[in-house]
XYZ file of N, CA and C in Angstrom:
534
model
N 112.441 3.895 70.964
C 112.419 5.225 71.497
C 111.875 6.178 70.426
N 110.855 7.050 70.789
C 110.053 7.829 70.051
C 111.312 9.221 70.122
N 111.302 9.779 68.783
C 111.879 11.216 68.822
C 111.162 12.133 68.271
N 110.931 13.318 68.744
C 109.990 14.700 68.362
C 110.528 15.085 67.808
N 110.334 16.060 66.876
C 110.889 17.316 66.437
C 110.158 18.205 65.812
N 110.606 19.663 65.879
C 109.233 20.526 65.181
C 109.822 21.693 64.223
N 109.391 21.756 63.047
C 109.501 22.685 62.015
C 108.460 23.806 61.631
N 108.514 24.326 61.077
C 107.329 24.953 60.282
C 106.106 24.660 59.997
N 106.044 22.884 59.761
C 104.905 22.645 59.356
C 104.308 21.438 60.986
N 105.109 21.593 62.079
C 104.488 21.688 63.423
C 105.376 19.958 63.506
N 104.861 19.389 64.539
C 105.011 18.252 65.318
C 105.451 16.953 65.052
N 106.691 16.042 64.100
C 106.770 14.979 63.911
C 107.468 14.434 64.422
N 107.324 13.063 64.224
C 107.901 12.044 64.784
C 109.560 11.739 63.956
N 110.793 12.169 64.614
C 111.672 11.791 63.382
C 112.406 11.173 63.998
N 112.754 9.165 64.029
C 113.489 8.452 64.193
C 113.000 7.399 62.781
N 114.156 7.104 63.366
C 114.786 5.739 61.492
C 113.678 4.797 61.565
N 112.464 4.413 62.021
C 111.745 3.480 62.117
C 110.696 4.140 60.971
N 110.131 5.058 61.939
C 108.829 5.877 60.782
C 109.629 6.783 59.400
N 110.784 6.693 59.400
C 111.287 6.626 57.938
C 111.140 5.741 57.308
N 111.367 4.071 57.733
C 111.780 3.302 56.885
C 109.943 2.907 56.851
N 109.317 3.114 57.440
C 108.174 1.917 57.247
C 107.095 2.599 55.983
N 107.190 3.479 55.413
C 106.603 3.745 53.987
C 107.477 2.352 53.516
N 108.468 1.830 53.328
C 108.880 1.098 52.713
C 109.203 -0.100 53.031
N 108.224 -0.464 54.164
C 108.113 -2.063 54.512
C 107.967 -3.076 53.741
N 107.289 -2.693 52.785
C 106.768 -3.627 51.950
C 107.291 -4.077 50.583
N 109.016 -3.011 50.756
C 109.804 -3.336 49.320
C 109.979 -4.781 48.919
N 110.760 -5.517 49.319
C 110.722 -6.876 49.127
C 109.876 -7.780 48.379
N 108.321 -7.508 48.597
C 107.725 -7.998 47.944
C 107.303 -7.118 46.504
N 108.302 -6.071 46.087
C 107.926 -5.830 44.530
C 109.305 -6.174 43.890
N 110.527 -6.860 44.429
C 111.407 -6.935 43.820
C 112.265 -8.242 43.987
N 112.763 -9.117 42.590
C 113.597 -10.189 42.843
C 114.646 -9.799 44.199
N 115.221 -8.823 43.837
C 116.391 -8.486 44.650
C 116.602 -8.919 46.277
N 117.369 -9.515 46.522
C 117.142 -9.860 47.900
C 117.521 -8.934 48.886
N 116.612 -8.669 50.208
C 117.042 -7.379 51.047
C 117.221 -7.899 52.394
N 118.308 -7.168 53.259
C 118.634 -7.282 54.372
C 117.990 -6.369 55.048
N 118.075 -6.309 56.369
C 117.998 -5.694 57.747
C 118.830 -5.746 58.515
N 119.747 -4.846 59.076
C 121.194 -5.230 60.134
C 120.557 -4.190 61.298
N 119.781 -4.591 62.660
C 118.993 -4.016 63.095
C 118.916 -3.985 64.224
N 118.889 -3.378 65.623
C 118.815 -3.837 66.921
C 117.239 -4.444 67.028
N 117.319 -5.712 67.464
C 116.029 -6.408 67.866
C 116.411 -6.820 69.183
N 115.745 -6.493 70.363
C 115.787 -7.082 71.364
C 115.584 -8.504 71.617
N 115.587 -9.519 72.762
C 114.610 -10.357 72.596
C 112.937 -10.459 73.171
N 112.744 -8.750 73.077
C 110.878 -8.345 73.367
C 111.022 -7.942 71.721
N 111.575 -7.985 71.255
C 111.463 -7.573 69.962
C 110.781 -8.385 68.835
N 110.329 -9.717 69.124
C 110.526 -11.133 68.214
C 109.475 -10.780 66.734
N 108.126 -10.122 67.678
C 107.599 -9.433 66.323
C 107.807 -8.975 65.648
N 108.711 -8.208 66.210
C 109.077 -7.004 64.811
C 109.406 -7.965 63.868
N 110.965 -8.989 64.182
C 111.531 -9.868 63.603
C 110.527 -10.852 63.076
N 109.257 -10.920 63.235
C 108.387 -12.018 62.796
C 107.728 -11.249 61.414
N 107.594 -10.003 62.071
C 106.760 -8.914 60.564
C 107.897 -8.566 59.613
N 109.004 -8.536 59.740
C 109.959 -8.073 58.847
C 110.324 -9.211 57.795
N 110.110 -10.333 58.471
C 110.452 -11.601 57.707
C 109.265 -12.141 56.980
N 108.012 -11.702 57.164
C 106.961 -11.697 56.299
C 106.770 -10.955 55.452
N 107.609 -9.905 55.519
C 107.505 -8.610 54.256
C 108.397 -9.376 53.054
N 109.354 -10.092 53.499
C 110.787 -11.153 53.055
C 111.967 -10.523 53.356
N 112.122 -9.346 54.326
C 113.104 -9.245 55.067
C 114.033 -9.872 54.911
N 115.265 -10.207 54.995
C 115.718 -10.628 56.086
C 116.351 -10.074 57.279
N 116.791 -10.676 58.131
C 117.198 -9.824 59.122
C 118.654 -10.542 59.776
N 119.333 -9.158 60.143
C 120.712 -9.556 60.911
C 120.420 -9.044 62.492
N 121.126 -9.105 63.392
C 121.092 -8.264 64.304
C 122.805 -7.487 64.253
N 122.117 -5.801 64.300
C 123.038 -5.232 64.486
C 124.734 -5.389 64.988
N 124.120 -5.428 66.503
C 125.043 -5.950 67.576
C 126.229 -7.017 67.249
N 125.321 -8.199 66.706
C 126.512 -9.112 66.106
C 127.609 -8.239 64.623
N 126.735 -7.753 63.621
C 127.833 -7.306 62.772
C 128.386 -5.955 63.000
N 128.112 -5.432 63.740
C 128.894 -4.218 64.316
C 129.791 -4.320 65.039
N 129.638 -5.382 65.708
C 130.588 -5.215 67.294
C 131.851 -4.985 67.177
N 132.734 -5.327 66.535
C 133.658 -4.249 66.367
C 133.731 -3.699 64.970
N 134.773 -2.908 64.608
C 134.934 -2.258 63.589
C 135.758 -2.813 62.638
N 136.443 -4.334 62.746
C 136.690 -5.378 61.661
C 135.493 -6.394 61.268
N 134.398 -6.592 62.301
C 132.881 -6.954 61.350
C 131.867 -6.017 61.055
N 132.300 -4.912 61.170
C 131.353 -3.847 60.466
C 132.220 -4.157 59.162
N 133.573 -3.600 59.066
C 133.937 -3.827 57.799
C 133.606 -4.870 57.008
N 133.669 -6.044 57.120
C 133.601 -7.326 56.713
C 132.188 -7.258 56.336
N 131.056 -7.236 56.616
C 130.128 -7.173 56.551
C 129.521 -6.118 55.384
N 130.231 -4.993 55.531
C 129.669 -4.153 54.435
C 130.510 -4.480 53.126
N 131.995 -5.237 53.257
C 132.321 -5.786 52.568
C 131.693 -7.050 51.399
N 131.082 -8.112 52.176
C 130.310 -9.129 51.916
C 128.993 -8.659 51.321
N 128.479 -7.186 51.192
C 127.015 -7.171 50.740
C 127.392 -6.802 49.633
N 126.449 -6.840 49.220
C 126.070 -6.361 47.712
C 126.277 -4.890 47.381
N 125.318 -4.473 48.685
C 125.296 -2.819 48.559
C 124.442 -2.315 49.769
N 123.844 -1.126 50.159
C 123.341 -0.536 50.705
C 121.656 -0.370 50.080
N 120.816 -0.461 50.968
C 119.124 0.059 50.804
C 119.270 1.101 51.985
N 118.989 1.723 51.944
C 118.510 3.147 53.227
C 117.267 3.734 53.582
N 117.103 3.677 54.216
C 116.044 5.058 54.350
C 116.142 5.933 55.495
N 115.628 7.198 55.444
C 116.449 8.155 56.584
C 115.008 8.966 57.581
N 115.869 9.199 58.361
C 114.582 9.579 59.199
C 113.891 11.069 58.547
N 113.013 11.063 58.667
C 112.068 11.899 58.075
C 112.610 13.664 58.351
N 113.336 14.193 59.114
C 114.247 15.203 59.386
C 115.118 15.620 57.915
N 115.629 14.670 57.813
C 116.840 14.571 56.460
C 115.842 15.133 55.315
N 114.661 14.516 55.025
C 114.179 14.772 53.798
C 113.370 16.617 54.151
N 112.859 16.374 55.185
C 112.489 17.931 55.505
C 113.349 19.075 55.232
N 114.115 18.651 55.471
C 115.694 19.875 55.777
C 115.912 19.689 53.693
N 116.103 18.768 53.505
C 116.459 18.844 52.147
C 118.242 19.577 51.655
N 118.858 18.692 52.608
C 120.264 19.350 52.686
C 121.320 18.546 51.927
N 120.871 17.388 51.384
C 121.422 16.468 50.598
C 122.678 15.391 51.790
N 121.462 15.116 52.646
C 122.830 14.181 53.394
C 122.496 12.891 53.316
N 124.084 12.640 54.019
C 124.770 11.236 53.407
C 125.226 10.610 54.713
N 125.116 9.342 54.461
C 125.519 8.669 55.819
C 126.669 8.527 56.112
N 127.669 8.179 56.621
C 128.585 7.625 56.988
C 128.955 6.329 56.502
N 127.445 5.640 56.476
C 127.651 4.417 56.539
C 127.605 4.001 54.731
N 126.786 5.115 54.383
C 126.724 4.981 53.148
C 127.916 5.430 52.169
N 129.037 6.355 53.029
C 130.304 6.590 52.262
C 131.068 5.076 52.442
N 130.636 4.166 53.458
C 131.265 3.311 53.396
C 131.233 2.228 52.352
N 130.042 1.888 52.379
C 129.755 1.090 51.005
C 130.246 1.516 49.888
N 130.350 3.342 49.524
C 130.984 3.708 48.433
C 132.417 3.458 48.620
N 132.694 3.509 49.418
C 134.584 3.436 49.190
C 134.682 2.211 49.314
N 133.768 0.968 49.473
C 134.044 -0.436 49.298
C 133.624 -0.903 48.261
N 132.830 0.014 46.964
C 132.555 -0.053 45.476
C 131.697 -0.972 45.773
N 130.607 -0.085 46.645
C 129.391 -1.013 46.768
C 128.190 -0.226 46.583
N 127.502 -0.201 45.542
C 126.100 0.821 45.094
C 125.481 0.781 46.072
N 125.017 1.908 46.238
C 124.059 2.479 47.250
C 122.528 2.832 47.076
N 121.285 2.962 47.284
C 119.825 2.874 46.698
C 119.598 3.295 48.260
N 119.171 5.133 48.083
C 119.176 5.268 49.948
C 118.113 6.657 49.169
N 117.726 6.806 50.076
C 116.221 7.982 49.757
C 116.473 9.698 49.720
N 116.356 10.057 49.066
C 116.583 11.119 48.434
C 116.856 12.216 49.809
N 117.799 13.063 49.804
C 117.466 14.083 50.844
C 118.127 15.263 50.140
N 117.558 15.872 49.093
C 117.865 17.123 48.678
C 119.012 16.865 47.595
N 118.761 18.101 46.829
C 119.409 18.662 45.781
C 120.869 18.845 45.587
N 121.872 18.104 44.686
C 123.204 18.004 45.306
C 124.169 18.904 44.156
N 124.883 19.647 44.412
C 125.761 19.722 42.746
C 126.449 18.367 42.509
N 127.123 17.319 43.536
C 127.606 16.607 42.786
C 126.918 15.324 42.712
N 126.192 15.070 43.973
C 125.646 13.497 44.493
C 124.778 13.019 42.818
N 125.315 11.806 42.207
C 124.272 11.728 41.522
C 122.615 10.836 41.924
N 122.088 11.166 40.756
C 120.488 10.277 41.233
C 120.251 8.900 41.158
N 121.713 8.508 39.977
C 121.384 6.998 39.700
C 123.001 6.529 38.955
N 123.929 6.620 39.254
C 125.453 6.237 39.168
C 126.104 5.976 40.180
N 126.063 4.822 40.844
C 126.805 3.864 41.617
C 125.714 4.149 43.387
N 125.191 5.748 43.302
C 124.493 6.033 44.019
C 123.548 6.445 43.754
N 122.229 5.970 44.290
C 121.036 6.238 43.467
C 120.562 6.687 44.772
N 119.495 7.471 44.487
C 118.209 8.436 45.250
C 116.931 8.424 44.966
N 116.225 7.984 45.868
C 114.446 7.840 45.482
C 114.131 8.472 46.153
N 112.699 8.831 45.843
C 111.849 9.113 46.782
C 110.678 8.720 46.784
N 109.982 7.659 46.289
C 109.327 6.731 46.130
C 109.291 5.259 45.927
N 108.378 4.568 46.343
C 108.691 3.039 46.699
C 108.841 2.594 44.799
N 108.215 2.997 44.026
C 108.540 2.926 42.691
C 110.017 2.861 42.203
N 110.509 4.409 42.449
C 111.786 4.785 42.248
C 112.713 3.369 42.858
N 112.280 3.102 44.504
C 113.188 2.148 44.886
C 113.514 0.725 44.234
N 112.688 0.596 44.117
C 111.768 -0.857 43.330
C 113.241 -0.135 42.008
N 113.094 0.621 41.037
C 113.799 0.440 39.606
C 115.002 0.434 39.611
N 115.257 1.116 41.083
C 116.805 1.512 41.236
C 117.289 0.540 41.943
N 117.122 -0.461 42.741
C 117.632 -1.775 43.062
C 117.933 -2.473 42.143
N 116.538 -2.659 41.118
C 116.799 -3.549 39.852
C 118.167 -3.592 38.942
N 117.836 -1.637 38.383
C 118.800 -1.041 38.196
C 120.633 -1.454 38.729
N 120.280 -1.385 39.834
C 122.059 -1.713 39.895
C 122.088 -3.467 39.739
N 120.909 -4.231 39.902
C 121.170 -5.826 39.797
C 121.371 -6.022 38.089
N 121.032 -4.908 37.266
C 121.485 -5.236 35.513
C 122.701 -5.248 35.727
N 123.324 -4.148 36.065
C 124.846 -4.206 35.659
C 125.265 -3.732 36.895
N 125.918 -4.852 37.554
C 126.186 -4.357 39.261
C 127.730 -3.862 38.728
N 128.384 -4.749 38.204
C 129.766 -4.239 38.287
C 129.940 -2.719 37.568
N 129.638 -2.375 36.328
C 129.485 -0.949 36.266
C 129.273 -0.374 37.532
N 127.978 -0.601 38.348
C 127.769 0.432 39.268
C 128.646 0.719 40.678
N 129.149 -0.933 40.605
C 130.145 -0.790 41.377
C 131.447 -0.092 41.293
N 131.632 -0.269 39.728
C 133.180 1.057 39.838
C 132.496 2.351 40.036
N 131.234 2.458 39.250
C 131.212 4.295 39.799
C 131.275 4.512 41.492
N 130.294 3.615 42.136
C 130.227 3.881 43.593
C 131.472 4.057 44.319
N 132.445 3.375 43.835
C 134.185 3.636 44.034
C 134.289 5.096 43.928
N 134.264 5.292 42.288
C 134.813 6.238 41.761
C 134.179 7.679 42.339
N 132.769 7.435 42.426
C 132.373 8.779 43.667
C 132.502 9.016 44.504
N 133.461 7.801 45.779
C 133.899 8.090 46.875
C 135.147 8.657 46.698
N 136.250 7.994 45.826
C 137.214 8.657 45.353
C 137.527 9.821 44.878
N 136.418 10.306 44.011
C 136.330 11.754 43.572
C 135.578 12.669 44.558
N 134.508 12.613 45.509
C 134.379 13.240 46.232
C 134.229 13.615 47.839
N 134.673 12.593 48.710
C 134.526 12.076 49.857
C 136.059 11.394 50.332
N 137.381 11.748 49.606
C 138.613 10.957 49.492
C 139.245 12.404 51.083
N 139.278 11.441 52.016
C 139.845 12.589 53.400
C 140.978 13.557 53.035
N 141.872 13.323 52.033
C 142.834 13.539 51.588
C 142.509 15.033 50.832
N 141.293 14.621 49.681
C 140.965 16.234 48.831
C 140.246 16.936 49.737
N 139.025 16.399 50.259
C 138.182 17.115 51.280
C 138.601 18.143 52.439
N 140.193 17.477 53.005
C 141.207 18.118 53.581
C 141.726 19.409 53.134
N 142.010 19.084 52.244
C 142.954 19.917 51.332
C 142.077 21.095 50.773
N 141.064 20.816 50.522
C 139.990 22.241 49.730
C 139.393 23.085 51.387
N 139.422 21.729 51.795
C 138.579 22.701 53.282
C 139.787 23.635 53.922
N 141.025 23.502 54.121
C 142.240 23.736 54.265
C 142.691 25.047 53.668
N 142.492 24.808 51.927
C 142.847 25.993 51.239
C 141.926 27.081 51.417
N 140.174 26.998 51.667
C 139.471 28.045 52.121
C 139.644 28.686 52.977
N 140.131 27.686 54.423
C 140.403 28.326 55.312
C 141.532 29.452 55.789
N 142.550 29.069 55.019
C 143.664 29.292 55.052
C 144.236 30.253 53.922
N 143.749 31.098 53.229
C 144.190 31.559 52.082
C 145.557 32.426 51.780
C-alpha cells in the first residue's frame, strides 16, 4: 500500500518500504548478520527472493508477532534492532522513536535505527546509535559487534533512565499538576 503525504517541499511517498530501500543493500558491506521480520504475502515471493540476495534474511512478521509472548521472545533472542523509518520521521526531524525500538532497549538490546532529529537526551552512538547514511550504518552495526555487551548495558541503561513508565509518569504528572 502506497502512502502520500505533502509538506513544504510538495508530494512524497511516506511508507516503511521507500524508507528502508536506500538501504537494501546493507548486508553486503557488513560481516554482521541482518534480519527482516516482515509481512510477505504468498504474491510476495520476490520480494522474499530480492531480499535474500541482498543476504537478507527474512522472518515473516505474522509468525513472530502473533502474540505478544513471541514478539517478546523474539526481540529477546536478537541481537538488536536495524531500523529504518519512513521518510515523514526524518522530514519532521522530531527525534522519534519506535516503540519497538524502546523495546529492544529495555531488553538491553542495541539499537542502529536512522536518525530522525536532534535529541537533548537520545544519544548518536551508546547502546543507541543514529545514522543517516548507509556508511554511518555500515560503522555503527560494526560498532556495537566490537563490544556488544558494553552496548548492551547502556541500551538498558537508556531505557531505564529515560523511557522507565514510572519517571515519565511522574515528571509528566508533576507538570501537569503543580
Amino acid at each position: 500500500m502506497e502512502l502520500w503525504e505533502t509538506d513544504q517541499d510538495g508530494l512524497y511517498q511516506n511508507d516503511k518500504r521507500n524508507g528502508f530501500l536506500p538501504f537494501l543493500e546493507l548486508p553486503l558491506h557488513t560481516a554482521v548478520k541482518l534480519e527482516l521480520a516482515i509481512f510477505l504475502g504468498k504474491d510476495d515471493q520476490q520480494d522474499r527472493q530480492m531480499l535474500e540476495g541482498y543476504g537478507w534474511r527474512v522472518q515473516d512478521s505474522q509468525n513472530i508477532a502473533a502474540t505478544p509472548t513471541k514478539y517478546q521472545y523474539y526481540i529477546q533472542k536478537s541481537s538488536g534492532e536495524f531500523s529504518c523509518v519512513k521518510p515523514s520521521c526524518i522530514r519532521q526531524q522530531n527525534a522519534w522513536i519506535s516503540d519497538r525500538t524502546l523495546c529492544y532497549l529495555a531488553s538491553g538490546k542495541p539499537v542502529v535505527v536512522q536518525h530522525t532529529g536532534p535529541s537533548r537526551f537520545l544519544p548518536d552512538a551508546a547502546g543507541l546509535f543514529r545514522f543517516h547514511t548507509m556508511q554511518e550504518a555500515v560503522r555503527s552495526l560494526e560498532h556495537v559487534a566490537a563490544d556488544y555487551n558494553k552496548q548492551s548495558a547502556l541500551a538498558r541503561s537508556l531505557a531505564e533512565e529515560y523511557f522507565d513508565a514510572r519517571k515519565v509518569t511522574a515528571a509528566l504528572l508533576e507538570k501537569a499538576l503543580p
